[in-house]
One Martini backbone bead per residue (centre of mass of N, CA, C, O) as a GRO file, in nm:
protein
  285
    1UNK     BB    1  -4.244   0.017   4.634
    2UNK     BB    2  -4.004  -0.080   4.546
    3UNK     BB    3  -4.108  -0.306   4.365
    4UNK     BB    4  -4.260  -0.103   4.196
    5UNK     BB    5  -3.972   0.021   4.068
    6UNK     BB    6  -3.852  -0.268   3.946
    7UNK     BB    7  -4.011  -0.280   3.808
    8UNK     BB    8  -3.997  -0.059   3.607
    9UNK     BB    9  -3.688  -0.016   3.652
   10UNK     BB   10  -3.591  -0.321   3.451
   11UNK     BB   11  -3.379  -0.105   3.293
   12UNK     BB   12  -3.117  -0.007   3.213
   13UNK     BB   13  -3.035   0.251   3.004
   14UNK     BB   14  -2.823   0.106   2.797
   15UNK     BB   15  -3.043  -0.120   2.760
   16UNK     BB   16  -3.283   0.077   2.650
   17UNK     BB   17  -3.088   0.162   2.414
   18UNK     BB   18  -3.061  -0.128   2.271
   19UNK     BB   19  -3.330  -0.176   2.192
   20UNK     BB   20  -3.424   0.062   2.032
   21UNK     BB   21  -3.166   0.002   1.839
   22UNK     BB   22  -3.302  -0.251   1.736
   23UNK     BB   23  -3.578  -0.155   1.640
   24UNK     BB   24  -3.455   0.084   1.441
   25UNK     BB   25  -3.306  -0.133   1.261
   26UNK     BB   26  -3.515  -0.315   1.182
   27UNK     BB   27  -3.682  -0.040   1.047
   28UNK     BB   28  -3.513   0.002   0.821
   29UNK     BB   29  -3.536  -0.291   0.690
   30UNK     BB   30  -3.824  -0.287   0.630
   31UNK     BB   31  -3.892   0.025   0.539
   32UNK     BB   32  -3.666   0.084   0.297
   33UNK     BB   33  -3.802  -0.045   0.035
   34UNK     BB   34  -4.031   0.159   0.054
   35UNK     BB   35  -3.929   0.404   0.075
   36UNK     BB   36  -3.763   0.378  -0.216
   37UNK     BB   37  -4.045   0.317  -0.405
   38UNK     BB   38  -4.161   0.574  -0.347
   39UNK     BB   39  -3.939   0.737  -0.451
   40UNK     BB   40  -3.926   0.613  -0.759
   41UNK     BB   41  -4.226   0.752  -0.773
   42UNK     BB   42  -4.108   1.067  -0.793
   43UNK     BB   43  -3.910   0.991  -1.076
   44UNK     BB   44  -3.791   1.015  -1.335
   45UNK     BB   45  -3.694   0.805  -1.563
   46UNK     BB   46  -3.423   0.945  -1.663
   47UNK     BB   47  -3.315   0.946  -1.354
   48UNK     BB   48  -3.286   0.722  -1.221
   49UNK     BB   49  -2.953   0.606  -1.281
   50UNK     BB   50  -2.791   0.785  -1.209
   51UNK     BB   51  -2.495   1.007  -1.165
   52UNK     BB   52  -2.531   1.006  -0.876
   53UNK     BB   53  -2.660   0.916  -0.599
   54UNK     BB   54  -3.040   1.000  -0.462
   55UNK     BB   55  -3.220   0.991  -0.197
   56UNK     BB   56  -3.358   1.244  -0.308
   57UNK     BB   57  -3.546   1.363  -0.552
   58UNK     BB   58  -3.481   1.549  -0.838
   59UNK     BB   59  -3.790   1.723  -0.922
   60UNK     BB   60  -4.004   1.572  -0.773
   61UNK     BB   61  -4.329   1.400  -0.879
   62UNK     BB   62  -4.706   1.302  -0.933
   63UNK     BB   63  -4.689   1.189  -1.217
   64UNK     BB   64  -4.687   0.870  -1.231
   65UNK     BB   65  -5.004   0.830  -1.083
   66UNK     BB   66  -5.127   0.968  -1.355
   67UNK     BB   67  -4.982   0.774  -1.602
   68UNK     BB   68  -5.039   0.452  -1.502
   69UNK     BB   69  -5.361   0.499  -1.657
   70UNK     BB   70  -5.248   0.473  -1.927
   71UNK     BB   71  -5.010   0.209  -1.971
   72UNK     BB   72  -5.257   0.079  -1.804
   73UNK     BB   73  -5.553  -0.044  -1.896
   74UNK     BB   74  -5.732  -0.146  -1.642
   75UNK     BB   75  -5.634  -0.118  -1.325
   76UNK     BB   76  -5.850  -0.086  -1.152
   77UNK     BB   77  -5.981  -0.394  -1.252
   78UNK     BB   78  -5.728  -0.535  -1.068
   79UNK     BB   79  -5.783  -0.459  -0.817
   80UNK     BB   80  -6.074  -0.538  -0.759
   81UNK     BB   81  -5.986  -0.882  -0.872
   82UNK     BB   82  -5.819  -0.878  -0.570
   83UNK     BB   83  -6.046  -0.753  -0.357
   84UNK     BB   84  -6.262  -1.020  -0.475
   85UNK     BB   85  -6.110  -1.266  -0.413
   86UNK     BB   86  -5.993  -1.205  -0.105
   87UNK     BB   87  -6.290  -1.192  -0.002
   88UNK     BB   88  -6.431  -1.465  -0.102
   89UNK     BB   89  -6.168  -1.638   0.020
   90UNK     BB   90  -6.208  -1.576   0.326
   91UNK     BB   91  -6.495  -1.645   0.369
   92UNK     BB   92  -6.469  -1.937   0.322
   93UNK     BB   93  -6.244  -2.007   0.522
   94UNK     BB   94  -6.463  -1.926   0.771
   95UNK     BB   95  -6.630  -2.120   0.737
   96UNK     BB   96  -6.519  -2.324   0.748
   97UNK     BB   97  -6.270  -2.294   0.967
   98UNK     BB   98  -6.424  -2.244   1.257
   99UNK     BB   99  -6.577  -2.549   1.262
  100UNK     BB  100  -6.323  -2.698   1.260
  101UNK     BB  101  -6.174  -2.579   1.468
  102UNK     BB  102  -6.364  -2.645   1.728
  103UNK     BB  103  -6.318  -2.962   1.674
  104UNK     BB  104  -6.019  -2.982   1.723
  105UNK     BB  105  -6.015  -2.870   2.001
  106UNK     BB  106  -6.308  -3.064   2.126
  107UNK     BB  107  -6.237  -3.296   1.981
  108UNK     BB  108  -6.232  -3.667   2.018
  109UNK     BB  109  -6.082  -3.843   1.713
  110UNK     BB  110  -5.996  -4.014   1.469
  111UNK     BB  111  -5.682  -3.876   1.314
  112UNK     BB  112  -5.626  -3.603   1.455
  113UNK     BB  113  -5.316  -3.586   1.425
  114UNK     BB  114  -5.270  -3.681   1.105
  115UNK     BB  115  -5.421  -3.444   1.010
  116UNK     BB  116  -5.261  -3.199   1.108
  117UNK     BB  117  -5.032  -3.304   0.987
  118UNK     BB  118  -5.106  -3.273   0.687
  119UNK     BB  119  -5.142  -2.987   0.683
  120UNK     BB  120  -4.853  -2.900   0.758
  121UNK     BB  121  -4.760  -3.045   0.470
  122UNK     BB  122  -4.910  -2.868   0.247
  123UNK     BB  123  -4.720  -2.615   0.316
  124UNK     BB  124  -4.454  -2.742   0.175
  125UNK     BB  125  -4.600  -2.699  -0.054
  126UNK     BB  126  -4.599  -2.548  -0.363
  127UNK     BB  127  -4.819  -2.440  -0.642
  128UNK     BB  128  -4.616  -2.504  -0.864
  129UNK     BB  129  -4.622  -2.815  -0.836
  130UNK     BB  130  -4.967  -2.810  -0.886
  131UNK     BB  131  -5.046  -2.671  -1.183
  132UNK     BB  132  -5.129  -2.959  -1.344
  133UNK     BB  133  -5.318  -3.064  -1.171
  134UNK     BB  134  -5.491  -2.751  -1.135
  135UNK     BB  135  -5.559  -2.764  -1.463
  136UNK     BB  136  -5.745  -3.022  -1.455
  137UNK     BB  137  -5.935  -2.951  -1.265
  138UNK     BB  138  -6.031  -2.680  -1.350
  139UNK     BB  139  -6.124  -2.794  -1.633
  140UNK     BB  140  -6.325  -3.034  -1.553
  141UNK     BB  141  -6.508  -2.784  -1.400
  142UNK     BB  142  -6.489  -2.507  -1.599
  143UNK     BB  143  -6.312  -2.267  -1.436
  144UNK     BB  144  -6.191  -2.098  -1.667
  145UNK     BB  145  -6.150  -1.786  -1.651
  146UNK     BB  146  -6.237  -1.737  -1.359
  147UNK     BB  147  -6.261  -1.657  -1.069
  148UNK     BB  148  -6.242  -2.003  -0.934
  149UNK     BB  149  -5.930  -2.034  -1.047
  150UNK     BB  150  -5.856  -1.854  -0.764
  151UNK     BB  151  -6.001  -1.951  -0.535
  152UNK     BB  152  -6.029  -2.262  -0.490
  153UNK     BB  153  -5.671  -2.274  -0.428
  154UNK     BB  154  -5.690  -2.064  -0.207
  155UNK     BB  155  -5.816  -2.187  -0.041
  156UNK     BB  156  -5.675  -2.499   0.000
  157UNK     BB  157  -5.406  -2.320   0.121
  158UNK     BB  158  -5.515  -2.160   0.358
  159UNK     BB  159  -5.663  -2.385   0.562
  160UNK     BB  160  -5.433  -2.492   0.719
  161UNK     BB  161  -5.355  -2.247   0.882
  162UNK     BB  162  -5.640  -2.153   0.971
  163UNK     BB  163  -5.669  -2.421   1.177
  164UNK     BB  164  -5.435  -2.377   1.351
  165UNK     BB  165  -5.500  -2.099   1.473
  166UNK     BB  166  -5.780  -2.097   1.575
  167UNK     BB  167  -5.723  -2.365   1.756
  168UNK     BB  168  -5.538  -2.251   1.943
  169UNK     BB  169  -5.743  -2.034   2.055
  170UNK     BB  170  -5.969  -2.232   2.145
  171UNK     BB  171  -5.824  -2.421   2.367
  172UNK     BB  172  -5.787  -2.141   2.548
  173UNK     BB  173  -6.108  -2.192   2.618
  174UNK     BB  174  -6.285  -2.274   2.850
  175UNK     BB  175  -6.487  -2.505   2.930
  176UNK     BB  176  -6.642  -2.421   3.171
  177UNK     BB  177  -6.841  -2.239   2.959
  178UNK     BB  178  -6.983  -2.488   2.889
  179UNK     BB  179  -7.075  -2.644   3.088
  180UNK     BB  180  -7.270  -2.442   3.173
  181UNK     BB  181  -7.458  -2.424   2.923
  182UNK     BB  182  -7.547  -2.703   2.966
  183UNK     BB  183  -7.664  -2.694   3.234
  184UNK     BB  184  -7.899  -2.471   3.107
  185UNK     BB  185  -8.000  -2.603   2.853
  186UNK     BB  186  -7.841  -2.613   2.598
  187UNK     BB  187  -7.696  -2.605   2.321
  188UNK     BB  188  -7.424  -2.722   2.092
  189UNK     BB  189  -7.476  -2.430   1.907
  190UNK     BB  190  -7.539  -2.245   2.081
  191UNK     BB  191  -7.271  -2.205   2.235
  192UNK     BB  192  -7.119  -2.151   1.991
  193UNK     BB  193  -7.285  -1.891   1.926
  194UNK     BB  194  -7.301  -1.746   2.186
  195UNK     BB  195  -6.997  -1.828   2.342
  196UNK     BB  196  -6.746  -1.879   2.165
  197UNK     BB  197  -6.746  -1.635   1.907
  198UNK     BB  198  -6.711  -1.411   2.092
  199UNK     BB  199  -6.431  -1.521   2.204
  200UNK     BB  200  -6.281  -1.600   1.906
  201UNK     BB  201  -6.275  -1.314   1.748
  202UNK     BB  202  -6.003  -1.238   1.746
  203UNK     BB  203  -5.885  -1.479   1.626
  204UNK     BB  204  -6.060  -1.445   1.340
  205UNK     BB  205  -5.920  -1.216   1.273
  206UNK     BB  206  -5.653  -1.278   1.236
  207UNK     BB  207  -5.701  -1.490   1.019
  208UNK     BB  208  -5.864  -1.276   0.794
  209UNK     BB  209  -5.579  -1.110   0.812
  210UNK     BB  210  -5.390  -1.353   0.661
  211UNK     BB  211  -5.562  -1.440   0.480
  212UNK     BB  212  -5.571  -1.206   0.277
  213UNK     BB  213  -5.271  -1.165   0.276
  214UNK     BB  214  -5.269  -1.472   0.108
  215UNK     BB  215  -5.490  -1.390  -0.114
  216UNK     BB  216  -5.304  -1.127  -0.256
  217UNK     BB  217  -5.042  -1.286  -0.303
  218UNK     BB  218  -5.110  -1.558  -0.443
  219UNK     BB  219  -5.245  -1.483  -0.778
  220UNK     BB  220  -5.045  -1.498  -1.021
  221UNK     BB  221  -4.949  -1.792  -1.074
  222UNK     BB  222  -5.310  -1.845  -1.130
  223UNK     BB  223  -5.361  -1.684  -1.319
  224UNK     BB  224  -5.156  -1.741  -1.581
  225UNK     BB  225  -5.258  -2.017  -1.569
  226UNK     BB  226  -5.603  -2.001  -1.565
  227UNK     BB  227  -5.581  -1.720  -1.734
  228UNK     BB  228  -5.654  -1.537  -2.040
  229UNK     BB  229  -5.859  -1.297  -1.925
  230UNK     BB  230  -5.900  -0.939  -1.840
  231UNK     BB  231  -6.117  -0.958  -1.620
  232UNK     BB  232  -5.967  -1.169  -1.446
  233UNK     BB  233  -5.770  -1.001  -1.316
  234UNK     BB  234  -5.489  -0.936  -1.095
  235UNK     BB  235  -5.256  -0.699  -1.022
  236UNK     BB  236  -5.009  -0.881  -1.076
  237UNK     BB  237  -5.070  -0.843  -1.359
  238UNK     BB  238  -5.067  -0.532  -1.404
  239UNK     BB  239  -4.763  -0.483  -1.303
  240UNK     BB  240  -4.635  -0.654  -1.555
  241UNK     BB  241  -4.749  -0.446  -1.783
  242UNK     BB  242  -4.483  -0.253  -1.672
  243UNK     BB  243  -4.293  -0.483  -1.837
  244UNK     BB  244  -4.145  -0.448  -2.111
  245UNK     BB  245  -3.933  -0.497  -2.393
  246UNK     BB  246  -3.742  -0.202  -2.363
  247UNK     BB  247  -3.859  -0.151  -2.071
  248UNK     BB  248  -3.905  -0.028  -1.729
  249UNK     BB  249  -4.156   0.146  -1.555
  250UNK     BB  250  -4.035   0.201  -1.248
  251UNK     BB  251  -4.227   0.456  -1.159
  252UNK     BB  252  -4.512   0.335  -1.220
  253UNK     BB  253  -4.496   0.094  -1.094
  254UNK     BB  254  -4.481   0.211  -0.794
  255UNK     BB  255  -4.701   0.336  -0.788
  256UNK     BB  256  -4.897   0.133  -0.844
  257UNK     BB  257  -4.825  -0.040  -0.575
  258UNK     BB  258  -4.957   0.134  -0.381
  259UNK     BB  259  -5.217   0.163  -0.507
  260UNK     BB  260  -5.306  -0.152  -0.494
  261UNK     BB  261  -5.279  -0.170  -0.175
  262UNK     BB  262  -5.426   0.050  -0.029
  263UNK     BB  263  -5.716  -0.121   0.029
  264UNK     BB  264  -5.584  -0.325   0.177
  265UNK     BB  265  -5.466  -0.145   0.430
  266UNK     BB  266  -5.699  -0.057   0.514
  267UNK     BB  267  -5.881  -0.331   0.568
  268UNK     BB  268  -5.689  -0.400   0.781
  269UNK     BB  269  -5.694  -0.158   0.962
  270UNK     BB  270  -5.943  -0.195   1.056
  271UNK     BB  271  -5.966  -0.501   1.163
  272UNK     BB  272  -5.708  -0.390   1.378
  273UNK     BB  273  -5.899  -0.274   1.517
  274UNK     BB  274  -6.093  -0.505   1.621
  275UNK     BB  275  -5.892  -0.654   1.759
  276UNK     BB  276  -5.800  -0.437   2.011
  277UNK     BB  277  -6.098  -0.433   2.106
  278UNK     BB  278  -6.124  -0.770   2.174
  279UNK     BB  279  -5.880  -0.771   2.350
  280UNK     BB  280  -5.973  -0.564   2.566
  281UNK     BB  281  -6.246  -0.704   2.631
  282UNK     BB  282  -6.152  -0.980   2.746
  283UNK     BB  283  -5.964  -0.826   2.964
  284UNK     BB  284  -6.203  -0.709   3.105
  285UNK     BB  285  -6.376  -0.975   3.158
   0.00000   0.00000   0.00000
């Protein structure tokens, strides 16, 4: 009994406090961007500089949420090709990477060392470094103005990270579940499909889930250099269009900014009920 009170009561008090407080002020730092981004979409744009500064609006109103949409024409149609990007470039990621990462886990092959680490380099470049040379490619393939010009290289970035997530999940699932099932006459597809498979779901999801926050965050500078019409435009693009010649409408934009993340953050919230169900269902067999 001893000992099951010293595991529970593992932290003196002032110790208690100091963690609570550690994570409180994390939380401060973290989301005070987003509350203040918030409190300025619910300001009237004559008073966001006023002075004092106020940091509950007077008078605040989510007038701007509805003016958004007269402001920039076509922003729901941002929203979408934002969507249907990371959506299809996850979709392509997952389908790669799922049987890369199985083979770097459970193959030795020549250069499996080097290549694992060029991946790692891949990751050293940012895509603006490479705008040129991928500009001339997406040309000669005739990708221009379509949504492949930002599938594409969206896609080539992001495999490097998802292939190196996986295969650490996948190294971690035991040989002796494929070795018996090959004693029983599978076959290593059946196998893959099998056994493996549901074993690597939450890391799957995981993978899905920082894939997609990655296809999400990085269309601005592919959009810009790779398209000029506009149905092929992605939300970072009509956020850019609240940025006038004469002031930028800073109310607008934060509205537009939540409306448009808002669609991610619901879909990342289910794959991460799925994620929390998965890990506990591994943790009960």
């Amino acid at each position: 009994m001893s000992n099951q009170t010293a595991m529970i009561n593992r932290y003196k008090w002032y110790e208690t406090i100091a963690i609570y407080a550690g994570i409180a002020l994390f939380l401060i730092f973290v989301l005070s961007p987003f509350v203040e981004g918030f409190l300025v979409s619910l300001k009237p744009l004559s008073r966001l500089f006023s002075s004092p500064y106020r940091f509950w609006p007077e008078n605040g109103s989510f007038d701007a949420y509805v003016t958004m949409w007269d402001s920039v024409p076509g922003f729901a149609l941002y929203v979408f090709n934002s969507l249907f990007i990371s959506s299809i470039a996850t979709a392509i990621v997952l389908v790669l990477v799922v049987p890369a990462a199985y083979a770097f886990a459970r193959f030795e092959f020549t250069g499996r060392g080097p290549l694992l680490g060029a991946f790692l380099a891949v990751n050293m470049f940012s895509g603006a470094v490479l705008l040129i040379p991928l500009f001339r490619l997406m040309r000669s393939m005739g990708a221009l103005n379509t949504y492949a010009a930002m599938i594409i290289p969206g896609v080539a970035f992001l495999i490097p990270t998802a292939i190196w997530l996986l295969r650490t999940y996948m190294v971690r699932i035991p040989r002796e579940l494929e070795e018996a099932a090959y004693v029983d006459g599978a076959s290593r597809f059946y196998t893959f499909r099998r056994v493996i498979l549901p074993l690597a779901m939450p890391g799957i999801t995981v993978v899905a889930i920082t894939t997609f926050i990655g296809a999400y965050a990085q269309q601005f500078i592919f959009a810009l250099t790779f398209n000029s019409k506009t149905e092929y435009m992605p939300l970072p693009i009509g956020l850019f269009a609240y940025f006038g010649r004469q002031e930028v409408i800073w109310n607008e934009l934060m509205a537009a900014s939540f409306v448009g993340i808002a669609p991610a953050m619901i879909v990342i919230f289910f794959l991460q009920r799925y994620l929390v169900s998965g890990l506990t269902a591994g943790a009960v067999k």
